[in-house]
PDB file of C-alpha atoms and ligand atoms in Angstrom:
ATOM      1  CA  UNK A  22      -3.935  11.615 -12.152  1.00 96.00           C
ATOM      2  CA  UNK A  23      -1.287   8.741 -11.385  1.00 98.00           C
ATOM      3  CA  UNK A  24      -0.190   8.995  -7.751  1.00 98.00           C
ATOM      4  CA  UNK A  25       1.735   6.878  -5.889  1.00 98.00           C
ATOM      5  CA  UNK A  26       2.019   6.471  -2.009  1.00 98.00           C
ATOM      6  CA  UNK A  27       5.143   5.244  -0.202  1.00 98.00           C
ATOM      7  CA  UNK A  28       5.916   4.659   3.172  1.00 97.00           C
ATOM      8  CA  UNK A  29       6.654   2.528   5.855  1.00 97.00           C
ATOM      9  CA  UNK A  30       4.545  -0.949   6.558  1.00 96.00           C
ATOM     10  CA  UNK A  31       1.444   0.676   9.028  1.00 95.00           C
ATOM     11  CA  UNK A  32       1.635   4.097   8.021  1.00 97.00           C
ATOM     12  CA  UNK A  33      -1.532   4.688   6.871  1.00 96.00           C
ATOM     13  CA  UNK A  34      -1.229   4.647   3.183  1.00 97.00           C
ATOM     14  CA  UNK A  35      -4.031   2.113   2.353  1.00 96.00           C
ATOM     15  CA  UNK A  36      -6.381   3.613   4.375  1.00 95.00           C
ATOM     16  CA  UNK A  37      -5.563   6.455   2.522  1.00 98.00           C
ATOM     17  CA  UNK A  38      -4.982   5.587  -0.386  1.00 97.00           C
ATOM     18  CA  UNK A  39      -8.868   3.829  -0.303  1.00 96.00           C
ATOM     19  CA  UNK A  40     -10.297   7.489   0.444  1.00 97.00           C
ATOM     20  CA  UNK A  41      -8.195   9.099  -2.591  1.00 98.00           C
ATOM     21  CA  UNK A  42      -9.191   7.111  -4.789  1.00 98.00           C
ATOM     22  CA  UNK A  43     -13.132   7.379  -3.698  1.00 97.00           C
ATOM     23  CA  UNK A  44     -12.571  11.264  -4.004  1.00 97.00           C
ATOM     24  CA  UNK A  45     -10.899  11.482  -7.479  1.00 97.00           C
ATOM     25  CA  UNK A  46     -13.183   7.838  -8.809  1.00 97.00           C
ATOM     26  CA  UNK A  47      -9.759   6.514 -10.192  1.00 98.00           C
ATOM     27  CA  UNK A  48      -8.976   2.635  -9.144  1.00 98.00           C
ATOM     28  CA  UNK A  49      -6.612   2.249  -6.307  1.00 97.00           C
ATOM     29  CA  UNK A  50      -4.048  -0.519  -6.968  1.00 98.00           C
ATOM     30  CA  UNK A  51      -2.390  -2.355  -4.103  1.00 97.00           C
ATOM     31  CA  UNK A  52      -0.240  -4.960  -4.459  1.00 97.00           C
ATOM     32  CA  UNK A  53      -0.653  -6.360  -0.560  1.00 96.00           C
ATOM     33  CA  UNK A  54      -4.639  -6.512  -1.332  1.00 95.00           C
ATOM     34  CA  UNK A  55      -3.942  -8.683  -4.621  1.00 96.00           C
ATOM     35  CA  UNK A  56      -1.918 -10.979  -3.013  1.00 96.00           C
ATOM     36  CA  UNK A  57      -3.959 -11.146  -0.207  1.00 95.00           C
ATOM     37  CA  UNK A  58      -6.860 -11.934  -2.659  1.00 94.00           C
ATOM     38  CA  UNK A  59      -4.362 -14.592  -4.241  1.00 95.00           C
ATOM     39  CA  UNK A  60      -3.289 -16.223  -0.801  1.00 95.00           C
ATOM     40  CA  UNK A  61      -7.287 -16.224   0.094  1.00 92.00           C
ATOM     41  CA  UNK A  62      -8.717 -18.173  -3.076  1.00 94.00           C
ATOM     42  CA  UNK A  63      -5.542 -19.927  -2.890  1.00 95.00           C
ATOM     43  CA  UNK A  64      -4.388 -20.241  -5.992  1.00 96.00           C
ATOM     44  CA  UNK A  65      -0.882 -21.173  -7.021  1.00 95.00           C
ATOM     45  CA  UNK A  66       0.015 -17.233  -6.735  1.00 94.00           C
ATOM     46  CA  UNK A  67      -1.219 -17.141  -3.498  1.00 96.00           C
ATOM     47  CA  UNK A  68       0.561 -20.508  -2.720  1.00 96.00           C
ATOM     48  CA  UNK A  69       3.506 -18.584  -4.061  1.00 96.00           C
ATOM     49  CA  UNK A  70       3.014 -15.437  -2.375  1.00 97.00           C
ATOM     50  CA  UNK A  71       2.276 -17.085   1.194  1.00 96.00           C
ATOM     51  CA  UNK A  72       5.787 -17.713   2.755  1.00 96.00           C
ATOM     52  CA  UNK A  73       6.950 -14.382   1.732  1.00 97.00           C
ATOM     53  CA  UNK A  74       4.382 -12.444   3.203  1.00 96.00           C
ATOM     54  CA  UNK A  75       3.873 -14.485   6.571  1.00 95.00           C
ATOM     55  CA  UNK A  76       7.758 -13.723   7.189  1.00 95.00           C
ATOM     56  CA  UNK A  77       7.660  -9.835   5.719  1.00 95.00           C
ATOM     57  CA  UNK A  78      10.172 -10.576   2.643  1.00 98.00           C
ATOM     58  CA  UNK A  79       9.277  -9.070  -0.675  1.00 98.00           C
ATOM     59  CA  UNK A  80       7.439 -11.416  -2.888  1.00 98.00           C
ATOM     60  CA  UNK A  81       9.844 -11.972  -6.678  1.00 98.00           C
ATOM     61  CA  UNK A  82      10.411  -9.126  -8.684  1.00 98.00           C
ATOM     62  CA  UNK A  83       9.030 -11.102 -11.559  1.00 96.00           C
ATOM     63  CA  UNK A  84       6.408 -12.636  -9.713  1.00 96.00           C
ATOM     64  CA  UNK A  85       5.017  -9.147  -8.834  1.00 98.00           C
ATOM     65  CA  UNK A  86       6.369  -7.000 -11.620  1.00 98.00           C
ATOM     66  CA  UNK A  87       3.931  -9.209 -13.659  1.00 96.00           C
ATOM     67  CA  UNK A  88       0.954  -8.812 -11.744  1.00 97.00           C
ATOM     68  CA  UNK A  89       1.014  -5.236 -11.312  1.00 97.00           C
ATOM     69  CA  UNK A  90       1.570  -4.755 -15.055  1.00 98.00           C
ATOM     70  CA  UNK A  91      -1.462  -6.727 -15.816  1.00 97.00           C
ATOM     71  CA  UNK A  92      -3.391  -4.982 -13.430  1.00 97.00           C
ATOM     72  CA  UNK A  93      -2.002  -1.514 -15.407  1.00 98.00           C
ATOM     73  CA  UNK A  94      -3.062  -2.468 -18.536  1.00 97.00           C
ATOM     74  CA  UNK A  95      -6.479  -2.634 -17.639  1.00 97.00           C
ATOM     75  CA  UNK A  96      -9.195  -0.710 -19.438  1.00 96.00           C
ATOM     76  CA  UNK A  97     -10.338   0.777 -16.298  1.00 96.00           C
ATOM     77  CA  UNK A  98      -6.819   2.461 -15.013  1.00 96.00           C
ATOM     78  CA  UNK A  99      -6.486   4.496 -18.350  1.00 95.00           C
ATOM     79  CA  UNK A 100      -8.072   7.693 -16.640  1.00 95.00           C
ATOM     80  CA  UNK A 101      -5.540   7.499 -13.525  1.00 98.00           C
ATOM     81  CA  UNK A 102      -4.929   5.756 -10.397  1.00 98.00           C
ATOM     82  CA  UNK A 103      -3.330   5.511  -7.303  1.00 98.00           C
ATOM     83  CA  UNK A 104      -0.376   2.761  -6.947  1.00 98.00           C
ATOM     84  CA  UNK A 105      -0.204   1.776  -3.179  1.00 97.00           C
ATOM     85  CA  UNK A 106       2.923  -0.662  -2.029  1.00 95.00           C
ATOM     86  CA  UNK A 107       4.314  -0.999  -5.455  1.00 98.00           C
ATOM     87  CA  UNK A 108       7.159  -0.548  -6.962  1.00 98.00           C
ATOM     88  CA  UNK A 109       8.427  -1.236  -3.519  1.00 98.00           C
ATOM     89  CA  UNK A 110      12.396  -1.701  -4.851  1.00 98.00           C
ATOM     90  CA  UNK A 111      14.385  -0.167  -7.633  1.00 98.00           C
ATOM     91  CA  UNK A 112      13.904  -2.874 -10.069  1.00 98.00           C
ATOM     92  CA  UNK A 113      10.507  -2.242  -9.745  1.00 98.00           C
ATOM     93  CA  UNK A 114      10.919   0.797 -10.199  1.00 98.00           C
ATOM     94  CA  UNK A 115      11.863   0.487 -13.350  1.00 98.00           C
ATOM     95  CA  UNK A 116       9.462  -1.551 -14.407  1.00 98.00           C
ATOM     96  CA  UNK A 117       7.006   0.437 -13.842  1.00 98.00           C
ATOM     97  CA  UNK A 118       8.731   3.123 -15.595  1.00 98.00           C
ATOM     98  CA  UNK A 119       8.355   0.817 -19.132  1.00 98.00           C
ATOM     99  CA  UNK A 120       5.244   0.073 -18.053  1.00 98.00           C
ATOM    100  CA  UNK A 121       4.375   4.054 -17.990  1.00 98.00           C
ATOM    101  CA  UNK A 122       6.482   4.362 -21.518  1.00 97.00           C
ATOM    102  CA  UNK A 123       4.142   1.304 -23.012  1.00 97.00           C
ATOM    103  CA  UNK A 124       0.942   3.069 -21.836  1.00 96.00           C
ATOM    104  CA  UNK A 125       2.656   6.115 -23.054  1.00 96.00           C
ATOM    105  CA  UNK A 126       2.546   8.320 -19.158  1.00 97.00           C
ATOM    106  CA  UNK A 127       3.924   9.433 -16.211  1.00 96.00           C
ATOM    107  CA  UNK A 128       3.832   9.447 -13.051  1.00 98.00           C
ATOM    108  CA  UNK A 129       1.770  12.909 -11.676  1.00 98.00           C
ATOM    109  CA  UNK A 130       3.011  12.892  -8.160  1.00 98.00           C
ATOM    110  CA  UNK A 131       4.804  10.164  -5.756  1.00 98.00           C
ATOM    111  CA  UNK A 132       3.731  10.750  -1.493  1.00 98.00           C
ATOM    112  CA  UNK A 133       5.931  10.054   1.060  1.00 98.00           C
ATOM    113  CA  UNK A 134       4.565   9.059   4.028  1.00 98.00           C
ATOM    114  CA  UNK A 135       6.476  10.466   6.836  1.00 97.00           C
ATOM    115  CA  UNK A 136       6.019   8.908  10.740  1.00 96.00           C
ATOM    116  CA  UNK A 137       7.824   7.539  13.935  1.00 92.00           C
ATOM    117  CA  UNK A 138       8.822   3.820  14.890  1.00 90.00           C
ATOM    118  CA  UNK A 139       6.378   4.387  17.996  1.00 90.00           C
ATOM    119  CA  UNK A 140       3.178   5.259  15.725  1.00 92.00           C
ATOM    120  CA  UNK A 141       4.259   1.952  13.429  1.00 92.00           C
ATOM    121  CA  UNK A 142       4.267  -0.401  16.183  1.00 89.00           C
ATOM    122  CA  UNK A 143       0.421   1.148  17.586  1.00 88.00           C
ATOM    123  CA  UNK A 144      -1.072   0.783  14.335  1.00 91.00           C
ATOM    124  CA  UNK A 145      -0.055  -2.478  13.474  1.00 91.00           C
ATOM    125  CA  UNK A 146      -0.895  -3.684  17.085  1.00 90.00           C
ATOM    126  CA  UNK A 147      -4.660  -2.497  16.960  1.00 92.00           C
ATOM    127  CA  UNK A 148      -4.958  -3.573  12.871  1.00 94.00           C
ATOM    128  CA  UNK A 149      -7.731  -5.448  12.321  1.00 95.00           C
ATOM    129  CA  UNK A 150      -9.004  -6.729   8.501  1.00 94.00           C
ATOM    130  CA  UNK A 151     -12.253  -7.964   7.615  1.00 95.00           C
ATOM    131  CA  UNK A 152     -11.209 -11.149   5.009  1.00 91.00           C
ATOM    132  CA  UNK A 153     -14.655 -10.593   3.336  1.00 92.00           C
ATOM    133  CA  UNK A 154     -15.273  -6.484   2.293  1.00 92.00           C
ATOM    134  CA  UNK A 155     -11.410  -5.773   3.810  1.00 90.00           C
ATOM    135  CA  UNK A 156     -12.533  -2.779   5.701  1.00 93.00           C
ATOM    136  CA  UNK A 157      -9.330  -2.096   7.654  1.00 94.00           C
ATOM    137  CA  UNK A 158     -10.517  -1.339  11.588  1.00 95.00           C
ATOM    138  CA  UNK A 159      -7.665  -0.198  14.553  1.00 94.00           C
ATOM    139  CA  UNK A 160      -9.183  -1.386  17.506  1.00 93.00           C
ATOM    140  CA  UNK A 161      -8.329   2.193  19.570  1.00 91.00           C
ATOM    141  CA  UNK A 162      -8.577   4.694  16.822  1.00 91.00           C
ATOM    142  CA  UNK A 163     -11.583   3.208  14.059  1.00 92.00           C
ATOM    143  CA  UNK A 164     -13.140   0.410  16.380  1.00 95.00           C
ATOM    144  CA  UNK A 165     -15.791  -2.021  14.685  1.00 96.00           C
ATOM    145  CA  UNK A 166     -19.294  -0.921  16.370  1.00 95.00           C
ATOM    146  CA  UNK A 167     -19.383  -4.765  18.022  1.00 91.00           C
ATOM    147  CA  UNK A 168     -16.509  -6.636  19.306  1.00 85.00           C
ATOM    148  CA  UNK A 169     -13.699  -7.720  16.852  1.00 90.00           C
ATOM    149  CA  UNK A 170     -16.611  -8.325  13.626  1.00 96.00           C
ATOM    150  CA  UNK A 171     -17.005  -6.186  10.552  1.00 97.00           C
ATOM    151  CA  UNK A 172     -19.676  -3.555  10.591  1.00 97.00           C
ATOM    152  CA  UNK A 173     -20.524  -4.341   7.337  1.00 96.00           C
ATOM    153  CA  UNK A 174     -21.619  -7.967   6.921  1.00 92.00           C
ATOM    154  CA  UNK A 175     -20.787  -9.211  10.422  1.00 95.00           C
ATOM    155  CA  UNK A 176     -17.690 -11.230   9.341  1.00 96.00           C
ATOM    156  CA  UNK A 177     -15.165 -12.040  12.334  1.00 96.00           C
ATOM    157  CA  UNK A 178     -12.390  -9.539  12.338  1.00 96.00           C
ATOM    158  CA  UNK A 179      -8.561 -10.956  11.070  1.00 94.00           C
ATOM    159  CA  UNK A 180      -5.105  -9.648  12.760  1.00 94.00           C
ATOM    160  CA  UNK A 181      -2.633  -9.910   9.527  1.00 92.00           C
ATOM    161  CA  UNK A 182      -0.046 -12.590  10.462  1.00 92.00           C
ATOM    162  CA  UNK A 183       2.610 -10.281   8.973  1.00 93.00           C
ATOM    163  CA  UNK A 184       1.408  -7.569  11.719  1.00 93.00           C
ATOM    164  CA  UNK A 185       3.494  -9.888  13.954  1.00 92.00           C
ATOM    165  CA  UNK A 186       6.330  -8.744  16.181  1.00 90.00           C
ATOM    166  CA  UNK A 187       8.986 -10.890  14.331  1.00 92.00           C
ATOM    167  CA  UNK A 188       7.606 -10.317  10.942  1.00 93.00           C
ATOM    168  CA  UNK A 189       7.104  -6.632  11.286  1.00 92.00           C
ATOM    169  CA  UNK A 190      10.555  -6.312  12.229  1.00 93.00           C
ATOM    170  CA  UNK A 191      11.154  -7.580   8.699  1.00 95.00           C
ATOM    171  CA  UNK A 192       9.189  -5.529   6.902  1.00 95.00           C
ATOM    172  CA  UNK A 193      10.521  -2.500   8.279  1.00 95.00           C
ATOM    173  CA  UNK A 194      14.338  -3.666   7.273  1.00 96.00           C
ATOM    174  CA  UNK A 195      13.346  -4.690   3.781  1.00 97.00           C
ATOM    175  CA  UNK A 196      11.764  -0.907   3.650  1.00 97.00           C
ATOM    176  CA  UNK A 197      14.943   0.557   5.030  1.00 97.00           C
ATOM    177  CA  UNK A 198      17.003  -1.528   2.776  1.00 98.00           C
ATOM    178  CA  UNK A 199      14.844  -1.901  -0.484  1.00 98.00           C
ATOM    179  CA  UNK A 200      12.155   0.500  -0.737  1.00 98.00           C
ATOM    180  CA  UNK A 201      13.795   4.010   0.875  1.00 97.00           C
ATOM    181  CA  UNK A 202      16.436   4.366  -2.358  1.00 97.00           C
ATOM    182  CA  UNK A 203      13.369   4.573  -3.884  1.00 98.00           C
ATOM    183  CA  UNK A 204      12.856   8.271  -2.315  1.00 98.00           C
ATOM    184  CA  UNK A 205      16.123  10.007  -3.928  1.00 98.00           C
ATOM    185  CA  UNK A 206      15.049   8.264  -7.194  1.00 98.00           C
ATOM    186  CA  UNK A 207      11.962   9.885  -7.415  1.00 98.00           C
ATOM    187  CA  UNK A 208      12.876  13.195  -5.503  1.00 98.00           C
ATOM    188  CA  UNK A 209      15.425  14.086  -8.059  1.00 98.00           C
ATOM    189  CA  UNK A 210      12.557  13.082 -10.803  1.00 97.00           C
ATOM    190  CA  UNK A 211      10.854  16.297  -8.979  1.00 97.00           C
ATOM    191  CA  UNK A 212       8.010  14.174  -8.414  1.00 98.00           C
ATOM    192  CA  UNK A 213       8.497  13.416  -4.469  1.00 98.00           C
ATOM    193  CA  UNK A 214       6.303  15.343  -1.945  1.00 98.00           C
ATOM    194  CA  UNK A 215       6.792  14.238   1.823  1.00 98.00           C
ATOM    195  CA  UNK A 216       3.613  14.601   4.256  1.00 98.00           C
ATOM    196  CA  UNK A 217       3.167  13.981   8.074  1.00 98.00           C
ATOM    197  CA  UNK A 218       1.617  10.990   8.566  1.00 98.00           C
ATOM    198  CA  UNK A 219       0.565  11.517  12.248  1.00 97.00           C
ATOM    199  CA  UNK A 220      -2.353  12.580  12.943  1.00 96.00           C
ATOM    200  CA  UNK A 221      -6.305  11.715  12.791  1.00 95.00           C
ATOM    201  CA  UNK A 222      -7.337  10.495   9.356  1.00 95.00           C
ATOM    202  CA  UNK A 223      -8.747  13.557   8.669  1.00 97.00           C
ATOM    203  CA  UNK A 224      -5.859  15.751   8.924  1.00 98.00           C
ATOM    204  CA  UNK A 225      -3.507  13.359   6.947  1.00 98.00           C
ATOM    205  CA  UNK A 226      -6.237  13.108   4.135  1.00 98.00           C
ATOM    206  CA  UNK A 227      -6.191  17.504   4.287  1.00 98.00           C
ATOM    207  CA  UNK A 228      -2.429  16.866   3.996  1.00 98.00           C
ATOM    208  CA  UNK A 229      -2.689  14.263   0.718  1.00 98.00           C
ATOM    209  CA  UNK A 230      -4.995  16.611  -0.754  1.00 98.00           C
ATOM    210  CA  UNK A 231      -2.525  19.339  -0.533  1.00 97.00           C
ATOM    211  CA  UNK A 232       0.160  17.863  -2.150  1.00 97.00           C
ATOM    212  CA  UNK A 233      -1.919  16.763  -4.969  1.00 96.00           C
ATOM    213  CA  UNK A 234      -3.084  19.745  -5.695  1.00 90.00           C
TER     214      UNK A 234
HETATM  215  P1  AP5 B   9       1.115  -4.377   1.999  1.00 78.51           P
HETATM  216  O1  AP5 B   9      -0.243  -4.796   2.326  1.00 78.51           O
HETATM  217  O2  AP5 B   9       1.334  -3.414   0.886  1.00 78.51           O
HETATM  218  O3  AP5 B   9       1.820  -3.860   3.330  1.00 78.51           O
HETATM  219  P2  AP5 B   9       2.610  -2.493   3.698  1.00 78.51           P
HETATM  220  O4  AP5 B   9       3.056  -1.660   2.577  1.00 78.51           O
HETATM  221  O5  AP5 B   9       3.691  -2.980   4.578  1.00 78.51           O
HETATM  222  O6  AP5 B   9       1.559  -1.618   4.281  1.00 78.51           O
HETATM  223  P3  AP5 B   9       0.471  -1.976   5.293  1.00 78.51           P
HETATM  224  O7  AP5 B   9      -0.714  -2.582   4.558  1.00 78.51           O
HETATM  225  O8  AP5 B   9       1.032  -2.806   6.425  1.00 78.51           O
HETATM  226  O9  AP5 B   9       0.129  -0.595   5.949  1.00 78.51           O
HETATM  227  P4  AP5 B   9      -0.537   0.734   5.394  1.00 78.51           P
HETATM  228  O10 AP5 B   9       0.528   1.759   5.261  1.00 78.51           O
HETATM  229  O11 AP5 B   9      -1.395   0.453   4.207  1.00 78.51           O
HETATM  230  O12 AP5 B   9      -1.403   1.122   6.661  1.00 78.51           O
HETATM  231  P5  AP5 B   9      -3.004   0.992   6.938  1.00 78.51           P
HETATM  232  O13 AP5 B   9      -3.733   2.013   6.143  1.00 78.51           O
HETATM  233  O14 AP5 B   9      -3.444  -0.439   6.853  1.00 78.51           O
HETATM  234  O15 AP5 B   9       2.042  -5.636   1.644  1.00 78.51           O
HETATM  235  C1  AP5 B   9       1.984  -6.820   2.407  1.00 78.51           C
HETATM  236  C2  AP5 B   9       2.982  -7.833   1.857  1.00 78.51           C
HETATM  237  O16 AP5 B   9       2.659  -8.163   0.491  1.00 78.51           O
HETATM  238  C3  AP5 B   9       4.455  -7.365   1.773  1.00 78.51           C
HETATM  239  O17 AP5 B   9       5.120  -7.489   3.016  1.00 78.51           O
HETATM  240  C4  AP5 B   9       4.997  -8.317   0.703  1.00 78.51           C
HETATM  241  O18 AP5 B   9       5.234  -9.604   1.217  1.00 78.51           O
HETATM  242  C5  AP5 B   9       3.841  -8.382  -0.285  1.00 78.51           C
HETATM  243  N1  AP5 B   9       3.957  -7.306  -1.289  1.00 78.51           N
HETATM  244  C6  AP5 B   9       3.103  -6.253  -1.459  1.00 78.51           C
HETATM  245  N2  AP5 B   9       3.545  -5.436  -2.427  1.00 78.51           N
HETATM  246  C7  AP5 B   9       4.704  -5.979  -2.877  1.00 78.51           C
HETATM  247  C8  AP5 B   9       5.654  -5.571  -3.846  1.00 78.51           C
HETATM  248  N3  AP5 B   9       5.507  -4.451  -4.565  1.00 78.51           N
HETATM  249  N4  AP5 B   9       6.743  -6.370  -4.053  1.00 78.51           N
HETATM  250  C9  AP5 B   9       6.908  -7.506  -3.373  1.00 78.51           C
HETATM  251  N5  AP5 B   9       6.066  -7.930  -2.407  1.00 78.51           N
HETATM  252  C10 AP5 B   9       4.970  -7.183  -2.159  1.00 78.51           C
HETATM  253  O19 AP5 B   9      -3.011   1.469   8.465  1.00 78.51           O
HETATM  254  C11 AP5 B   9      -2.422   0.679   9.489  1.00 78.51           C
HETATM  255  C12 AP5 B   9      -3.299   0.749  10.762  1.00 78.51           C
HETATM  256  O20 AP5 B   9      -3.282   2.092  11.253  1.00 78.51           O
HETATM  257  C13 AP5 B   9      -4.789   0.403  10.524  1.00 78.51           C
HETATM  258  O21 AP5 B   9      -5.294  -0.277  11.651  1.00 78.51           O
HETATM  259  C14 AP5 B   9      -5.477   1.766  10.374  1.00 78.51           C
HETATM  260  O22 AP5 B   9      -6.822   1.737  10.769  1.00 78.51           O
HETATM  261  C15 AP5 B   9      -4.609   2.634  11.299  1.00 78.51           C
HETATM  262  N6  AP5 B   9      -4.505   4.033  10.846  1.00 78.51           N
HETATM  263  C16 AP5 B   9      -4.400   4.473   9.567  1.00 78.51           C
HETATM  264  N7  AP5 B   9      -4.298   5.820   9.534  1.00 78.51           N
HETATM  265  C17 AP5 B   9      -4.306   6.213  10.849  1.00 78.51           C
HETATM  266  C18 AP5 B   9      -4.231   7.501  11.486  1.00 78.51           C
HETATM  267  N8  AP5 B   9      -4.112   8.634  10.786  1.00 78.51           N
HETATM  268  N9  AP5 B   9      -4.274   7.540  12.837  1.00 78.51           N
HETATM  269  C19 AP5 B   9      -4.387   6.403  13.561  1.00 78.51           C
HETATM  270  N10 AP5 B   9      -4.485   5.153  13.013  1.00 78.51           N
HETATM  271  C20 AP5 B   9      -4.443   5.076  11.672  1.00 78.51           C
END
């Protein structure tokens, strides 16, 4: 299957998105994680990458359009996948779309991720990312067992810069501007299913399973 989530910054999608792809064994592919990777090692994509990100803007079309083309082509993505924060505009959009003709597929199914300004600005308040395994923690709802480190390997916990007041009032006009055309575009492809994104973890992962179905 090739599934796409889209959705406001903080809505949940890569923490679902991880769990999808760990129940259908298909690579999930998110843009935000490679460049994070990028910005981390810092390389000259990272160095790239970095301003954009810290104030919420879209990294370059061509910058990313290459990356997550790459990253398509890959032996490994050839059974499925599921695309998480790309295409975020529509000329990515249509990217991908000759990246799908070059591979010779289609997209199965594209989620939106439907929630309220309040439940943004809680999640990205209590986000917490471990830099090392990038287990994703909220401090209220999936606290790390010991104060602010990962559970995993101990690391201290990070608070994304972009989580920021300023810079998540950004993000969420670039998705209002850029990324919600993308809705009609793939609605009236018939591939759009919408799904409440409030709730535990559980439920919403009940909900993504039922519109993949
Ligand atoms: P990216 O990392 O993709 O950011 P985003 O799309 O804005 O999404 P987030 O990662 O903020 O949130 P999420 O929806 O994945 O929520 P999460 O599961 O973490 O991109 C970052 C930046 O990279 C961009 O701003 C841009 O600069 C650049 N970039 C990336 N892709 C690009 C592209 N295509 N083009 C150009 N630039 C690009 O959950 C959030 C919190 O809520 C967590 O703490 C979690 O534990 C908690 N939570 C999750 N589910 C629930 C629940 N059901 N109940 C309660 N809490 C929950």
């Amino acid at each position: 299957m090739r599934i796409l989530f889209l959705g406001p910054p903080n809505a949940g999608k890569g923490t679902q998105a991880t769990r999808l792809s760990e129940y259908l064994e298909l690579p999930h592919i998110a843009t935000g994680d490679m460049y994070r990777h990028h910005v981390a090692v810092g390389d000259g994509l990272g160095e790239k990458a970095k301003p954009y990100m810290e104030r919420g803007d879209l990294v370059p079309d061509d910058v990313t359009n290459q990356m997550a083309r790459e990253r398509l082509l890959q032996p490994d993505v050839k059974r499925g996948f599921v695309l998480d924060g790309y295409p975020r505009n529509l000329v990515q959009a249509e990217f991908l779309d000759s990246v799908m003709k070059e591979l010779k597929t289609r997209l199965d199914r594209v989620l939106k991720f439907r929630i309220t300004g309040e439940v943004l600005i809680a999640r990205s308040s209590g986000r917490r990312l471990c830099p090392t395994c990038k287990t994703v923690y909220h401090m209220e709802v999936r606290p790390p067992a010991n104060d602010e480190v990962c559970d995993n390997e101990g690391t201290p916990l990070l608070r994304r810069k972009d989580d920021e007041p300023e810079a998540i009032r950004n993000r969420l006009e670039v998705y209002g501007k850029d990324t919600k055309p993308l809705y009609d575009l793939y609605n009236e492809k018939g591939l759009l299913v919408e799904i409440d994104a409030i709730g535990s973890t559980e439920d919403v992962f009940a909900r993504v399973l039922e519109a993949i179905r």
